[in-house]
Amino acid sequence: MPRTADHDQRRAQIADAVCELIARDGLGAVTVARTAARAGISVGLVQHYFPTKDDMLLHAFERVGATVAERVARLIEEGARHERSIADVLTAALAENLPLDEGRRAEFRVTRTFAGRALDNPRLAEVDARTSTALRAEIARAVTNGFECGEVDPVADPALAAARLAAVTEGLGAALYRAPEETARTTEALRAEIATVFTGECRQYGR
C-alpha cells in the first residue's frame, strides 16, 4: 500500500503543475492532459486523484494558500527569535501576498485567477472566503498583541484595522501586478499603512 505521504506528494505535484500552467498561460491552458504532461505523469493518474477538473483546481487553490501561510508562519517564528517588532513582522507577512518578485508574481496571478472563477463556483468561493477570513484574523491577532507590547493604542479596533489592512494589501497587490516597477513604492506604502495602526514603540523585549 502506498503511504499517505506518497499520496500527498502526488497531489502536490499535480497542484503545482496546475499553478505553473495558470501562471504561464492562464486558466484556459489547464486541461487534465496538459496538467499530466506538466507533472510528468499519466492522465489516468491525474484522474485517479482528481476525478474532475474542478476537483483539481480546488486542490491547487488550497495549496497556494497553504504555501503562503507556511511562509508567513516561518516569518512570525523568525521575528520572535530575532526580537523584531510586531509591526515589522506584520509588514513582512503581508508582503508575502504581494507580487514583489517572480515567484510571488506567479502566485498572485494564480490566486487572482482562482478568485475570478470563484465568482461562479461555490466550492472555490468557499476557499476564497476562508482564505480572506484567515488573513483578517491573523492581522487582528497582531493588532491585539500590539496592545500588550505597547505598539498599538488600546482604543484601536482590531477587526476594523484588520479589514482595512487586508483591503489595502489586496489593492496594493493588484496595482503592483499592473506596474511591477513600483516594487519599492508598494513596500513603502504598506509599511506606512501599518504605521497608522502600530503607532507606539515595542516594549516586548525590554527595550
Short mmCIF file of C-alpha atoms in Angstrom, two decimals:
data_model
loop_
_atom_site.label_atom_id
_atom_site.label_comp_id
_atom_site.label_asym_id
_atom_site.label_seq_id
_atom_site.Cartn_x
_atom_site.Cartn_y
_atom_site.Cartn_z
CA MET A 1 0.00 0.00 0.00
CA PRO A 2 1.40 3.43 -0.90
CA ARG A 3 1.99 5.61 2.12
CA THR A 4 -0.21 8.65 2.81
CA ALA A 5 2.88 10.82 2.30
CA ASP A 6 3.21 9.42 -1.23
CA HIS A 7 -0.42 10.35 -2.00
CA ASP A 8 0.11 13.85 -0.58
CA GLN A 9 3.26 14.28 -2.65
CA ARG A 10 1.46 13.22 -5.83
CA ARG A 11 -1.44 15.60 -5.15
CA ALA A 12 1.03 18.41 -4.53
CA GLN A 13 2.85 17.56 -7.77
CA ILE A 14 -0.40 17.84 -9.73
CA ALA A 15 -1.45 21.06 -7.97
CA ASP A 16 1.94 22.63 -8.69
CA ALA A 17 1.57 21.73 -12.37
CA VAL A 18 -1.85 23.42 -12.45
CA CYS A 19 -0.40 26.57 -10.89
CA GLU A 20 2.53 26.62 -13.30
CA LEU A 21 0.17 26.39 -16.28
CA ILE A 22 -2.01 29.21 -14.96
CA ALA A 23 0.96 31.43 -14.13
CA ARG A 24 2.41 30.96 -17.60
CA ASP A 25 -0.62 30.77 -19.89
CA GLY A 26 -3.78 31.42 -17.87
CA LEU A 27 -6.66 29.24 -16.74
CA GLY A 28 -7.61 28.31 -20.29
CA ALA A 29 -4.37 26.37 -20.60
CA VAL A 30 -5.34 23.99 -17.80
CA THR A 31 -6.61 20.64 -19.02
CA VAL A 32 -6.15 17.24 -17.50
CA ALA A 33 -3.86 16.23 -20.37
CA ARG A 34 -1.66 19.34 -20.11
CA THR A 35 -1.52 19.05 -16.35
CA ALA A 36 -0.42 15.43 -16.62
CA ALA A 37 2.27 16.35 -19.15
CA ARG A 38 3.49 19.23 -16.97
CA ALA A 39 3.60 17.00 -13.89
CA GLY A 40 5.30 14.19 -15.81
CA ILE A 41 2.63 11.60 -15.02
CA SER A 42 -0.19 9.87 -16.88
CA VAL A 43 -3.66 11.30 -17.49
CA GLY A 44 -5.08 8.28 -15.72
CA LEU A 45 -3.09 9.02 -12.59
CA VAL A 46 -4.29 12.62 -12.53
CA GLN A 47 -7.87 11.40 -12.84
CA HIS A 48 -7.27 8.87 -10.08
CA TYR A 49 -6.53 11.68 -7.64
CA PHE A 50 -8.90 14.26 -9.11
CA PRO A 51 -11.96 12.84 -10.88
CA THR A 52 -12.96 16.26 -12.25
CA LYS A 53 -11.14 19.39 -13.37
CA ASP A 54 -12.87 21.38 -10.63
CA ASP A 55 -11.53 18.95 -8.02
CA MET A 56 -8.06 19.55 -9.39
CA LEU A 57 -8.48 23.34 -9.41
CA LEU A 58 -9.87 23.34 -5.88
CA HIS A 59 -6.86 21.49 -4.52
CA ALA A 60 -4.46 23.78 -6.41
CA PHE A 61 -6.19 26.86 -4.95
CA GLU A 62 -5.92 25.44 -1.44
CA ARG A 63 -2.25 24.57 -1.97
CA VAL A 64 -1.31 28.11 -2.99
CA GLY A 65 -2.93 29.48 0.15
CA ALA A 66 -1.23 26.87 2.31
CA THR A 67 2.17 27.65 0.77
CA VAL A 68 1.83 31.35 1.59
CA ALA A 69 0.59 30.51 5.10
CA GLU A 70 3.65 28.33 5.71
CA ARG A 71 5.98 31.14 4.71
CA VAL A 72 4.13 33.58 6.97
CA ALA A 73 4.36 31.15 9.89
CA ARG A 74 8.14 30.95 9.41
CA LEU A 75 8.39 34.74 9.29
CA ILE A 76 6.48 35.03 12.57
CA GLU A 77 8.71 32.42 14.18
CA GLU A 78 11.86 34.13 12.93
CA GLY A 79 10.53 37.52 14.04
CA ALA A 80 10.10 36.32 17.61
CA ARG A 81 13.52 34.67 17.59
CA HIS A 82 15.21 37.85 16.37
CA GLU A 83 13.10 40.10 18.63
CA ARG A 84 11.56 42.10 15.81
CA SER A 85 8.62 44.41 16.44
CA ILE A 86 5.13 43.16 15.62
CA ALA A 87 4.78 45.94 13.03
CA ASP A 88 7.92 44.73 11.22
CA VAL A 89 6.78 41.11 11.29
CA LEU A 90 3.30 42.05 10.05
CA THR A 91 4.81 44.08 7.21
CA ALA A 92 6.89 41.09 6.11
CA ALA A 93 3.92 38.73 6.49
CA LEU A 94 1.55 40.85 4.40
CA ALA A 95 4.27 41.35 1.80
CA GLU A 96 4.08 37.61 1.12
CA ASN A 97 0.71 38.33 -0.53
CA LEU A 98 2.21 40.92 -2.89
CA PRO A 99 3.79 40.19 -6.31
CA LEU A 100 7.16 41.57 -5.24
CA ASP A 101 9.27 39.04 -7.16
CA GLU A 102 8.88 36.45 -9.88
CA GLY A 103 7.67 33.70 -7.55
CA ARG A 104 5.11 35.83 -5.73
CA ARG A 105 4.01 37.38 -9.02
CA ALA A 106 3.19 33.91 -10.34
CA GLU A 107 1.31 33.11 -7.12
CA PHE A 108 -0.60 36.37 -7.35
CA ARG A 109 -1.74 35.61 -10.89
CA VAL A 110 -2.86 32.17 -9.78
CA THR A 111 -4.82 33.46 -6.78
CA ARG A 112 -6.44 36.24 -8.81
CA THR A 113 -7.40 33.74 -11.48
CA PHE A 114 -8.97 31.45 -8.90
CA ALA A 115 -10.73 34.38 -7.21
CA GLY A 116 -12.30 35.30 -10.55
CA ARG A 117 -13.51 31.75 -11.14
CA ALA A 118 -14.82 31.65 -7.55
CA LEU A 119 -17.49 34.18 -8.55
CA ASP A 120 -19.30 31.36 -10.34
CA ASN A 121 -18.01 28.34 -8.42
CA PRO A 122 -19.34 27.86 -4.85
CA ARG A 123 -16.57 25.46 -3.86
CA LEU A 124 -13.82 27.83 -4.94
CA ALA A 125 -15.75 30.73 -3.37
CA GLU A 126 -15.69 28.88 -0.05
CA VAL A 127 -11.90 28.53 -0.19
CA ASP A 128 -11.54 32.16 -1.25
CA ALA A 129 -13.70 33.35 1.66
CA ARG A 130 -11.89 31.10 4.13
CA THR A 131 -8.51 32.42 3.00
CA SER A 132 -9.67 36.02 3.31
CA THR A 133 -11.13 35.39 6.77
CA ALA A 134 -7.90 33.76 7.93
CA LEU A 135 -5.85 36.74 6.73
CA ARG A 136 -8.04 39.22 8.61
CA ALA A 137 -7.88 37.04 11.72
CA GLU A 138 -4.07 37.00 11.62
CA ILE A 139 -3.94 40.77 11.26
CA ALA A 140 -6.43 41.24 14.11
CA ARG A 141 -4.32 38.94 16.28
CA ALA A 142 -1.24 41.03 15.52
CA VAL A 143 -3.13 44.20 16.49
CA THR A 144 -4.29 42.60 19.73
CA ASN A 145 -0.74 41.50 20.53
CA GLY A 146 0.31 45.06 19.79
CA PHE A 147 -1.83 46.27 22.69
CA GLU A 148 0.20 44.18 25.10
CA CYS A 149 3.63 45.32 23.93
CA GLY A 150 2.78 49.00 23.53
CA GLU A 151 2.84 49.21 19.73
CA VAL A 152 -0.93 49.78 19.34
CA ASP A 153 -3.20 52.26 21.09
CA PRO A 154 -5.68 50.28 23.26
CA VAL A 155 -8.61 52.21 21.74
CA ALA A 156 -7.93 50.70 18.30
CA ASP A 157 -10.48 48.22 16.95
CA PRO A 158 -8.62 45.03 15.84
CA ALA A 159 -11.39 43.91 13.47
CA LEU A 160 -11.62 47.31 11.79
CA ALA A 161 -7.83 47.59 11.49
CA ALA A 162 -7.67 44.08 10.05
CA ALA A 163 -10.36 44.82 7.47
CA ARG A 164 -8.57 47.98 6.38
CA LEU A 165 -5.07 46.48 6.20
CA ALA A 166 -6.33 43.41 4.34
CA ALA A 167 -8.10 45.62 1.80
CA VAL A 168 -5.00 47.83 1.41
CA THR A 169 -2.82 44.76 0.85
CA GLU A 170 -5.18 43.43 -1.80
CA GLY A 171 -5.32 46.79 -3.57
CA LEU A 172 -1.56 47.25 -3.47
CA GLY A 173 -1.12 43.76 -4.89
CA ALA A 174 -3.38 44.49 -7.86
CA ALA A 175 -1.67 47.83 -8.54
CA LEU A 176 1.80 46.30 -8.32
CA TYR A 177 0.86 43.46 -10.66
CA ARG A 178 -0.07 46.06 -13.27
CA ALA A 179 3.06 48.14 -12.62
CA PRO A 180 5.87 45.86 -11.38
CA GLU A 181 8.36 48.72 -11.46
CA GLU A 182 6.60 50.14 -8.37
CA THR A 183 8.02 47.49 -6.02
CA ALA A 184 9.83 49.89 -3.68
CA ARG A 185 6.92 52.32 -3.51
CA THR A 186 4.46 49.50 -2.83
CA THR A 187 6.51 48.21 0.10
CA GLU A 188 6.79 51.75 1.43
CA ALA A 189 3.02 52.24 1.13
CA LEU A 190 2.32 49.01 3.00
CA ARG A 191 4.68 49.98 5.80
CA ALA A 192 3.08 53.44 6.02
CA GLU A 193 -0.41 51.96 6.34
CA ILE A 194 0.71 49.60 9.09
CA ALA A 195 2.34 52.54 10.87
CA THR A 196 -1.06 54.23 11.17
CA VAL A 197 -2.15 51.34 13.43
CA PHE A 198 1.15 50.47 15.11
CA THR A 199 1.92 53.95 16.41
CA GLY A 200 3.88 53.04 19.56
CA GLU A 201 7.25 51.56 20.39
CA CYS A 202 7.73 47.85 21.07
CA ARG A 203 8.30 47.04 24.77
CA GLN A 204 8.06 43.30 24.25
CA TYR A 205 11.78 42.62 24.63
CA GLY A 206 12.55 45.01 27.46
CA ARG A 207 13.76 47.79 25.20
#
